[in-house]
Coordinates of C-alpha atoms and ligand atoms in Angstrom, one line a residue:
M1 CA -22.1 21.8 81.6
N2 CA -21.2 23.3 85.0
L3 CA -18.6 21.9 87.5
E4 CA -21.0 19.8 89.4
Q5 CA -22.4 18.1 86.3
L6 CA -18.8 17.5 85.1
S7 CA -17.9 16.0 88.5
Q8 CA -20.9 13.6 88.1
A9 CA -20.1 12.7 84.5
I10 CA -16.5 11.9 85.6
E11 CA -17.6 9.8 88.5
E12 CA -19.8 7.7 86.2
E13 CA -17.1 7.3 83.7
R14 CA -14.6 6.4 86.4
K15 CA -17.0 3.6 87.6
V16 CA -17.3 2.3 84.0
C17 CA -13.5 2.4 83.5
L18 CA -12.8 0.6 86.8
E19 CA -15.3 -2.2 85.9
E20 CA -14.1 -2.6 82.3
I21 CA -10.4 -2.7 83.1
K22 CA -11.0 -5.6 85.4
E23 CA -12.2 -7.6 82.4
V24 CA -9.2 -6.8 80.2
D25 CA -7.0 -9.9 79.9
N26 CA -5.2 -9.4 76.7
I27 CA -3.5 -6.7 74.6
D28 CA -6.4 -6.5 72.1
K29 CA -9.0 -5.8 74.8
L30 CA -6.6 -3.3 76.3
N31 CA -6.3 -1.4 73.0
L32 CA -10.1 -1.3 72.7
F33 CA -10.3 0.1 76.3
K34 CA -7.8 2.8 75.4
G35 CA -9.7 3.8 72.2
K36 CA -13.0 3.9 74.1
H37 CA -11.9 5.9 77.1
I38 CA -9.0 8.1 76.0
G39 CA -9.3 8.0 72.2
K40 CA -10.7 10.6 69.8
K41 CA -14.3 9.4 70.1
S42 CA -14.2 9.0 73.9
L43 CA -16.3 10.8 76.4
L44 CA -13.2 12.4 77.8
T45 CA -12.3 14.0 74.4
E46 CA -15.9 15.2 74.2
L47 CA -15.7 16.8 77.6
F48 CA -12.5 18.5 76.7
A49 CA -14.3 19.9 73.6
S50 CA -17.2 21.1 75.6
M51 CA -14.8 23.3 77.6
R52 CA -15.3 26.2 75.2
N53 CA -18.9 26.6 76.3
V54 CA -18.0 26.6 80.0
D55 CA -18.3 29.8 82.1
A56 CA -15.1 31.7 82.1
N57 CA -14.8 31.6 85.9
D58 CA -15.0 27.8 85.9
K59 CA -12.8 27.1 83.0
K60 CA -9.6 26.6 85.0
E61 CA -11.2 24.2 87.5
Y62 CA -13.0 22.4 84.7
G63 CA -9.7 21.9 82.8
K64 CA -8.0 20.7 86.0
M65 CA -10.6 18.1 86.7
L66 CA -10.5 16.7 83.2
T67 CA -6.7 16.6 83.1
S68 CA -6.5 14.8 86.4
F69 CA -9.1 12.3 85.2
R70 CA -7.3 11.7 82.0
E71 CA -4.1 10.9 84.0
E72 CA -6.2 8.5 86.1
V73 CA -7.5 6.6 83.1
N74 CA -4.1 6.6 81.5
S75 CA -2.5 5.0 84.6
L76 CA -5.2 2.3 84.5
F77 CA -4.0 1.6 81.0
V78 CA -0.3 1.7 81.8
N79 CA -0.6 -0.5 84.8
K80 CA -2.7 -3.1 82.9
E81 CA -0.2 -3.0 80.1
K82 CA 2.7 -3.9 82.5
E83 CA 0.5 -6.5 84.2
L84 CA -0.1 -8.2 80.8
A85 CA 3.6 -8.0 79.9
D86 CA 4.7 -9.6 83.2
K87 CA 2.1 -12.3 82.8
K88 CA 3.4 -13.1 79.3
L89 CA 7.0 -13.3 80.5
L90 CA 6.0 -15.6 83.3
E91 CA 4.2 -17.9 81.0
K92 CA 7.2 -18.0 78.7
I93 CA 9.6 -18.8 81.6
N94 CA 7.3 -21.5 82.8
N95 CA 7.1 -23.1 79.4
E96 CA 10.9 -23.0 79.0
K97 CA 11.6 -25.0 82.1
V98 CA 14.9 -27.0 81.7
D99 CA 14.5 -30.7 81.9
I100 CA 17.6 -31.7 83.9
T101 CA 16.8 -35.4 83.3
L102 CA 17.5 -35.1 79.5
P103 CA 20.7 -36.9 78.4
P104 CA 23.6 -34.5 77.5
Y105 CA 24.6 -33.7 73.9
S106 CA 27.8 -35.3 72.8
L107 CA 29.7 -32.7 70.8
P108 CA 31.8 -34.3 68.0
L109 CA 35.5 -33.5 68.7
G110 CA 37.9 -32.8 65.8
S111 CA 41.4 -34.3 65.7
Y112 CA 44.8 -32.8 65.0
H113 CA 45.9 -32.6 61.3
P114 CA 48.7 -35.1 60.7
L115 CA 51.0 -32.3 59.6
T116 CA 50.3 -30.5 62.9
L117 CA 51.2 -33.6 64.8
I118 CA 54.5 -34.1 62.9
T119 CA 55.3 -30.4 63.3
E120 CA 54.6 -30.4 67.0
E121 CA 56.7 -33.5 67.4
M122 CA 59.6 -32.0 65.5
V123 CA 59.4 -28.6 67.3
S124 CA 59.4 -30.3 70.7
F125 CA 62.5 -32.4 69.6
F126 CA 64.4 -29.4 68.5
K127 CA 63.4 -27.3 71.5
G128 CA 64.8 -30.0 73.7
L129 CA 68.1 -29.4 71.9
G130 CA 67.9 -25.6 72.7
F131 CA 66.5 -24.4 69.3
E132 CA 64.2 -21.4 69.2
V133 CA 61.2 -21.2 66.9
A134 CA 61.3 -18.3 64.3
S135 CA 58.7 -17.4 61.8
G136 CA 58.3 -15.4 58.6
P137 CA 55.6 -14.4 56.1
E138 CA 54.3 -16.7 53.3
V139 CA 54.2 -13.8 50.9
E140 CA 57.8 -12.9 50.7
T141 CA 60.1 -10.6 48.8
E142 CA 62.3 -12.1 46.1
R143 CA 65.2 -10.5 47.9
N144 CA 64.6 -12.7 51.0
N145 CA 63.5 -15.8 49.2
F146 CA 66.3 -15.7 46.5
E147 CA 68.8 -13.0 46.5
L148 CA 69.9 -13.0 50.2
V149 CA 70.2 -16.8 50.1
N150 CA 72.6 -16.6 47.1
I151 CA 70.1 -17.8 44.5
P152 CA 71.3 -16.2 41.2
S153 CA 68.8 -14.6 38.9
D154 CA 69.2 -17.4 36.3
H155 CA 68.4 -20.2 38.8
P156 CA 65.4 -22.3 37.6
S157 CA 63.5 -21.8 40.9
R158 CA 63.3 -18.1 40.0
D159 CA 61.4 -19.0 36.9
M160 CA 57.7 -18.2 36.9
Q161 CA 57.1 -21.9 36.0
D162 CA 58.4 -22.9 39.4
S163 CA 57.4 -20.2 41.8
F164 CA 54.1 -18.4 42.3
V165 CA 54.7 -14.7 41.5
V166 CA 52.4 -12.4 43.4
D167 CA 53.6 -9.0 42.1
K168 CA 56.8 -7.5 40.9
G169 CA 59.5 -8.7 43.3
I170 CA 57.0 -10.5 45.5
V171 CA 56.5 -14.3 45.6
L172 CA 54.8 -17.0 47.7
R173 CA 57.9 -18.2 49.5
S174 CA 59.2 -21.3 47.7
H175 CA 61.1 -22.5 50.8
T176 CA 61.5 -21.7 54.5
S177 CA 65.1 -20.7 53.7
A178 CA 63.6 -17.2 53.2
V179 CA 63.5 -17.1 57.0
Q180 CA 67.2 -17.6 57.3
S181 CA 67.9 -14.2 55.9
R182 CA 65.2 -12.6 58.0
V183 CA 66.7 -14.1 61.2
M184 CA 70.3 -13.2 60.3
Q185 CA 69.3 -9.6 59.3
S186 CA 67.5 -9.0 62.6
A187 CA 70.4 -10.5 64.6
N188 CA 72.7 -7.7 63.3
G189 CA 75.8 -9.8 62.9
Q190 CA 75.4 -11.3 66.4
S191 CA 75.9 -15.1 67.0
P192 CA 75.1 -17.7 68.0
I193 CA 71.9 -18.3 66.2
K194 CA 70.0 -21.6 66.7
I195 CA 66.5 -21.6 65.2
I196 CA 64.0 -23.7 63.5
C197 CA 61.1 -22.4 61.4
P198 CA 58.2 -24.6 60.4
G199 CA 55.8 -23.2 57.8
K200 CA 53.9 -23.4 54.5
V201 CA 55.7 -23.0 51.2
Y202 CA 54.5 -23.0 47.6
R203 CA 55.9 -24.3 44.3
R204 CA 54.4 -25.3 41.0
D205 CA 54.8 -29.1 41.6
S206 CA 52.3 -31.9 41.5
D207 CA 52.6 -35.7 41.8
A208 CA 52.2 -38.3 44.5
T209 CA 55.0 -36.9 46.6
H210 CA 54.9 -33.2 45.4
S211 CA 52.2 -30.7 46.2
H212 CA 51.9 -27.0 45.1
Q213 CA 51.5 -26.2 48.8
F214 CA 53.5 -28.1 51.4
E215 CA 55.3 -27.6 54.6
Q216 CA 59.0 -27.4 55.5
M217 CA 60.9 -27.0 58.7
E218 CA 64.0 -24.9 58.3
G219 CA 66.9 -25.1 60.7
L220 CA 69.8 -22.7 61.0
V221 CA 72.8 -22.7 63.3
I222 CA 75.4 -20.0 63.2
S223 CA 78.3 -19.9 65.6
S224 CA 82.1 -19.8 65.6
D225 CA 82.4 -23.6 65.7
A226 CA 79.3 -25.3 64.1
T227 CA 80.7 -28.1 61.9
F228 CA 79.5 -30.4 59.2
A229 CA 80.0 -33.3 61.7
N230 CA 77.5 -31.5 64.0
L231 CA 75.0 -31.3 61.2
L232 CA 75.3 -35.0 60.3
E233 CA 74.9 -35.9 63.9
L234 CA 71.9 -33.7 64.4
L235 CA 70.1 -34.9 61.3
T236 CA 70.8 -38.6 62.1
K237 CA 69.3 -37.9 65.6
V238 CA 66.2 -36.3 64.3
L239 CA 65.6 -38.9 61.6
R240 CA 66.1 -41.7 64.1
H241 CA 63.7 -40.0 66.5
L242 CA 61.1 -39.6 63.8
F243 CA 61.4 -43.0 62.1
G244 CA 63.0 -45.4 64.7
E245 CA 66.1 -47.5 64.2
K246 CA 64.7 -49.7 61.5
R247 CA 64.1 -47.4 58.6
E248 CA 67.2 -46.9 56.5
V249 CA 68.6 -43.4 56.1
R250 CA 71.2 -42.3 53.5
F251 CA 73.0 -39.0 53.0
R252 CA 74.2 -38.1 49.5
P253 CA 76.0 -35.1 48.1
S254 CA 73.8 -32.4 46.5
Y255 CA 73.8 -28.8 45.5
F256 CA 72.0 -25.8 46.9
P257 CA 73.2 -22.2 46.1
F258 CA 73.0 -21.3 49.8
T259 CA 75.1 -24.2 51.2
E260 CA 78.5 -25.6 50.5
P261 CA 79.0 -28.5 50.8
S262 CA 75.4 -29.6 50.4
I263 CA 73.7 -32.9 51.0
E264 CA 70.3 -34.4 50.8
A265 CA 68.9 -37.2 53.0
D266 CA 66.6 -40.0 51.9
I267 CA 64.6 -42.6 53.8
S268 CA 63.9 -46.1 52.5
C269 CA 60.5 -46.2 50.9
F270 CA 57.8 -47.5 53.2
E271 CA 55.7 -48.8 50.4
C272 CA 58.2 -51.2 48.8
N273 CA 60.8 -51.3 51.6
G274 CA 63.5 -50.1 49.3
K275 CA 62.8 -52.5 46.4
G276 CA 61.4 -49.8 44.1
C277 CA 57.8 -48.8 43.3
S278 CA 55.9 -46.0 41.6
L279 CA 55.7 -44.0 44.8
C280 CA 59.5 -43.8 45.1
K281 CA 59.9 -43.6 41.3
H282 CA 61.6 -47.0 41.4
T283 CA 64.6 -45.7 43.4
G284 CA 63.7 -47.4 46.7
W285 CA 64.2 -44.0 48.5
I286 CA 62.1 -41.0 49.3
E287 CA 63.9 -37.7 49.7
I288 CA 63.2 -35.9 52.9
L289 CA 65.5 -33.0 53.5
G290 CA 68.2 -30.8 52.1
A291 CA 71.1 -29.4 54.2
G292 CA 74.6 -28.1 54.2
M293 CA 77.1 -25.7 55.5
V294 CA 75.9 -22.1 55.1
H295 CA 77.6 -20.6 52.0
P296 CA 80.1 -17.8 52.8
N297 CA 78.2 -15.5 50.4
V298 CA 75.0 -16.0 52.5
L299 CA 76.9 -15.1 55.6
R300 CA 78.3 -12.0 54.0
L301 CA 75.1 -10.9 52.3
N302 CA 73.4 -11.0 55.7
G303 CA 75.9 -9.0 57.7
Y304 CA 78.3 -11.7 59.0
D305 CA 82.1 -12.0 58.7
D306 CA 82.6 -15.4 57.2
N307 CA 86.1 -15.6 58.6
K308 CA 84.7 -15.4 62.2
V309 CA 81.5 -17.4 62.0
Q310 CA 80.2 -20.5 60.2
G311 CA 77.1 -22.5 60.3
F312 CA 74.8 -25.1 58.9
A313 CA 71.2 -25.2 57.7
F314 CA 68.6 -27.7 56.8
G315 CA 65.1 -27.8 55.3
I316 CA 63.0 -30.9 56.1
G317 CA 59.8 -31.7 54.1
I318 CA 57.1 -32.1 56.8
D319 CA 54.7 -33.7 54.4
R320 CA 57.2 -36.3 53.4
V321 CA 57.9 -37.1 57.1
A322 CA 54.2 -37.5 57.6
M323 CA 53.9 -39.7 54.5
L324 CA 56.7 -42.0 55.6
K325 CA 55.7 -42.1 59.2
Y326 CA 52.0 -42.9 58.6
G327 CA 52.4 -44.7 55.3
I328 CA 50.4 -42.2 53.2
D329 CA 50.4 -43.1 49.5
D330 CA 49.6 -39.6 48.1
I331 CA 50.5 -36.2 49.5
K332 CA 47.2 -34.7 48.3
R333 CA 45.3 -36.6 51.0
F334 CA 46.7 -34.0 53.5
Y335 CA 44.9 -31.2 51.6
L336 CA 41.6 -32.8 50.6
D337 CA 39.9 -32.2 54.0
D338 CA 38.4 -35.6 54.0
V339 CA 37.4 -36.2 57.6
R340 CA 37.4 -40.0 57.1
F341 CA 41.1 -39.7 56.5
L342 CA 41.8 -36.9 59.0
R343 CA 40.1 -38.5 62.0
Q344 CA 42.4 -41.5 62.0
F345 CA 45.2 -39.3 63.5
K346 CA 45.2 -39.0 67.2
K347 CA 47.6 -37.2 69.5
E348 CA 49.6 -39.8 71.5
Ligands
FA5_1 C1 64.9 -26.8 49.8 O1 63.8 -26.3 49.7 C2 66.0 -26.1 50.5 N1 65.6 -24.8 50.9 C3 66.4 -27.0 51.7 C4 67.6 -26.6 52.4 C5 67.6 -25.7 53.5 C6 68.9 -27.0 51.9 C7 68.7 -25.3 54.1 C8 70.0 -26.6 52.5 C9 69.9 -25.7 53.6 P1 64.4 -28.9 48.4 O2 63.8 -28.2 47.2 O3 65.1 -30.1 48.2 O4 65.2 -27.9 49.3 O5 63.2 -29.2 49.5 C10 63.4 -29.7 50.7 C11 62.5 -30.8 51.1 O6 61.1 -30.3 50.9 C12 62.5 -32.0 50.1 O7 63.5 -32.9 50.6 C13 61.2 -32.6 50.3 O8 61.1 -33.3 51.5 C14 60.3 -31.3 50.5 N2 59.7 -30.9 49.2 C15 60.2 -30.3 48.2 N3 59.3 -30.0 47.2 C16 58.1 -30.5 47.7 C17 56.8 -30.6 47.2 N4 56.5 -30.0 46.0 N5 55.9 -31.2 47.9 C18 56.2 -31.7 49.1 N6 57.4 -31.7 49.6 C19 58.4 -31.1 48.9

């Protein structure tokens, strides 16, 4: 084939291509078009193959004409491909039109957990009295949980039957009193200290008022003049704030290794109104907190001179407060994740 014949062949093929591409309206037809006009069995491929028989002087021009035609056909293909993709996108957008007249979804809202509500109420009460909120880890060293708060190694709470032992010297903290030593250690012998610490604690306990996981709020005040009278006044205030004037409160002497003297406070049972029932173990009272004057050993162990400063501490059972306040008959209800129970509690 000479150059003129080639030019004619190209012109005819161009006409065919231009006609056929007009008819292409989907990707399958486009692929057929590509195979037919640029593929292995296309006229173009045949013409490229015939180049070996072309006169040496014409070879360059022959090649140029074919290459430029191949680019032409290729751009017919590429433009059509884009046109089809745009068309598809437009169709998709049109089908996805938002119907603004549809009624809105109503998303179900959760509610605060009763223990969160009580914790928030207590935190806000104590903040109002100038307390700061401290925190500590739930996986704690035996040193912080026991030794630095003067709990001797033969104390029953150090027994594996009572605490969850994680590793040698590591426990799930059995009370928030572990935070007392952390706070005192980081204060480096400075006073005053006036903190509360709400948080989860763990013990091997289980009945209607005892759970293996529960929450406490620790309080610690260290200063030159914090007295037992201040402690009683503060605890009376917080219990009146939480339970109102009607419910009876009693303080009785108790024992904790980290306080001396020590007391516990009970609230009259909401179930039997103090008459005695299975919930209060027929005593008429439910124990709610432990407290006392910080033991001099605890002050010394944590870097304080017990001749210069003194203090008081308390640990309130948050679950018990919630049980008494909301009249809950079994502590496990707080931990069963039953939404029928949980959604009854609303933030006031
Ligand atoms: C203590 O844990 C002391 N650390 C409290 C304390 C702090 C005393 C500072 C003095 C100074 P006790 O074991 O009594 O004390 O627990 C305190 C409160 O936690 C109890 O009054 C009770 O309300 C609650 N409590 C104790 N064990 C459980 C349990 N298993 N489930 C739910 N609440 C509990």
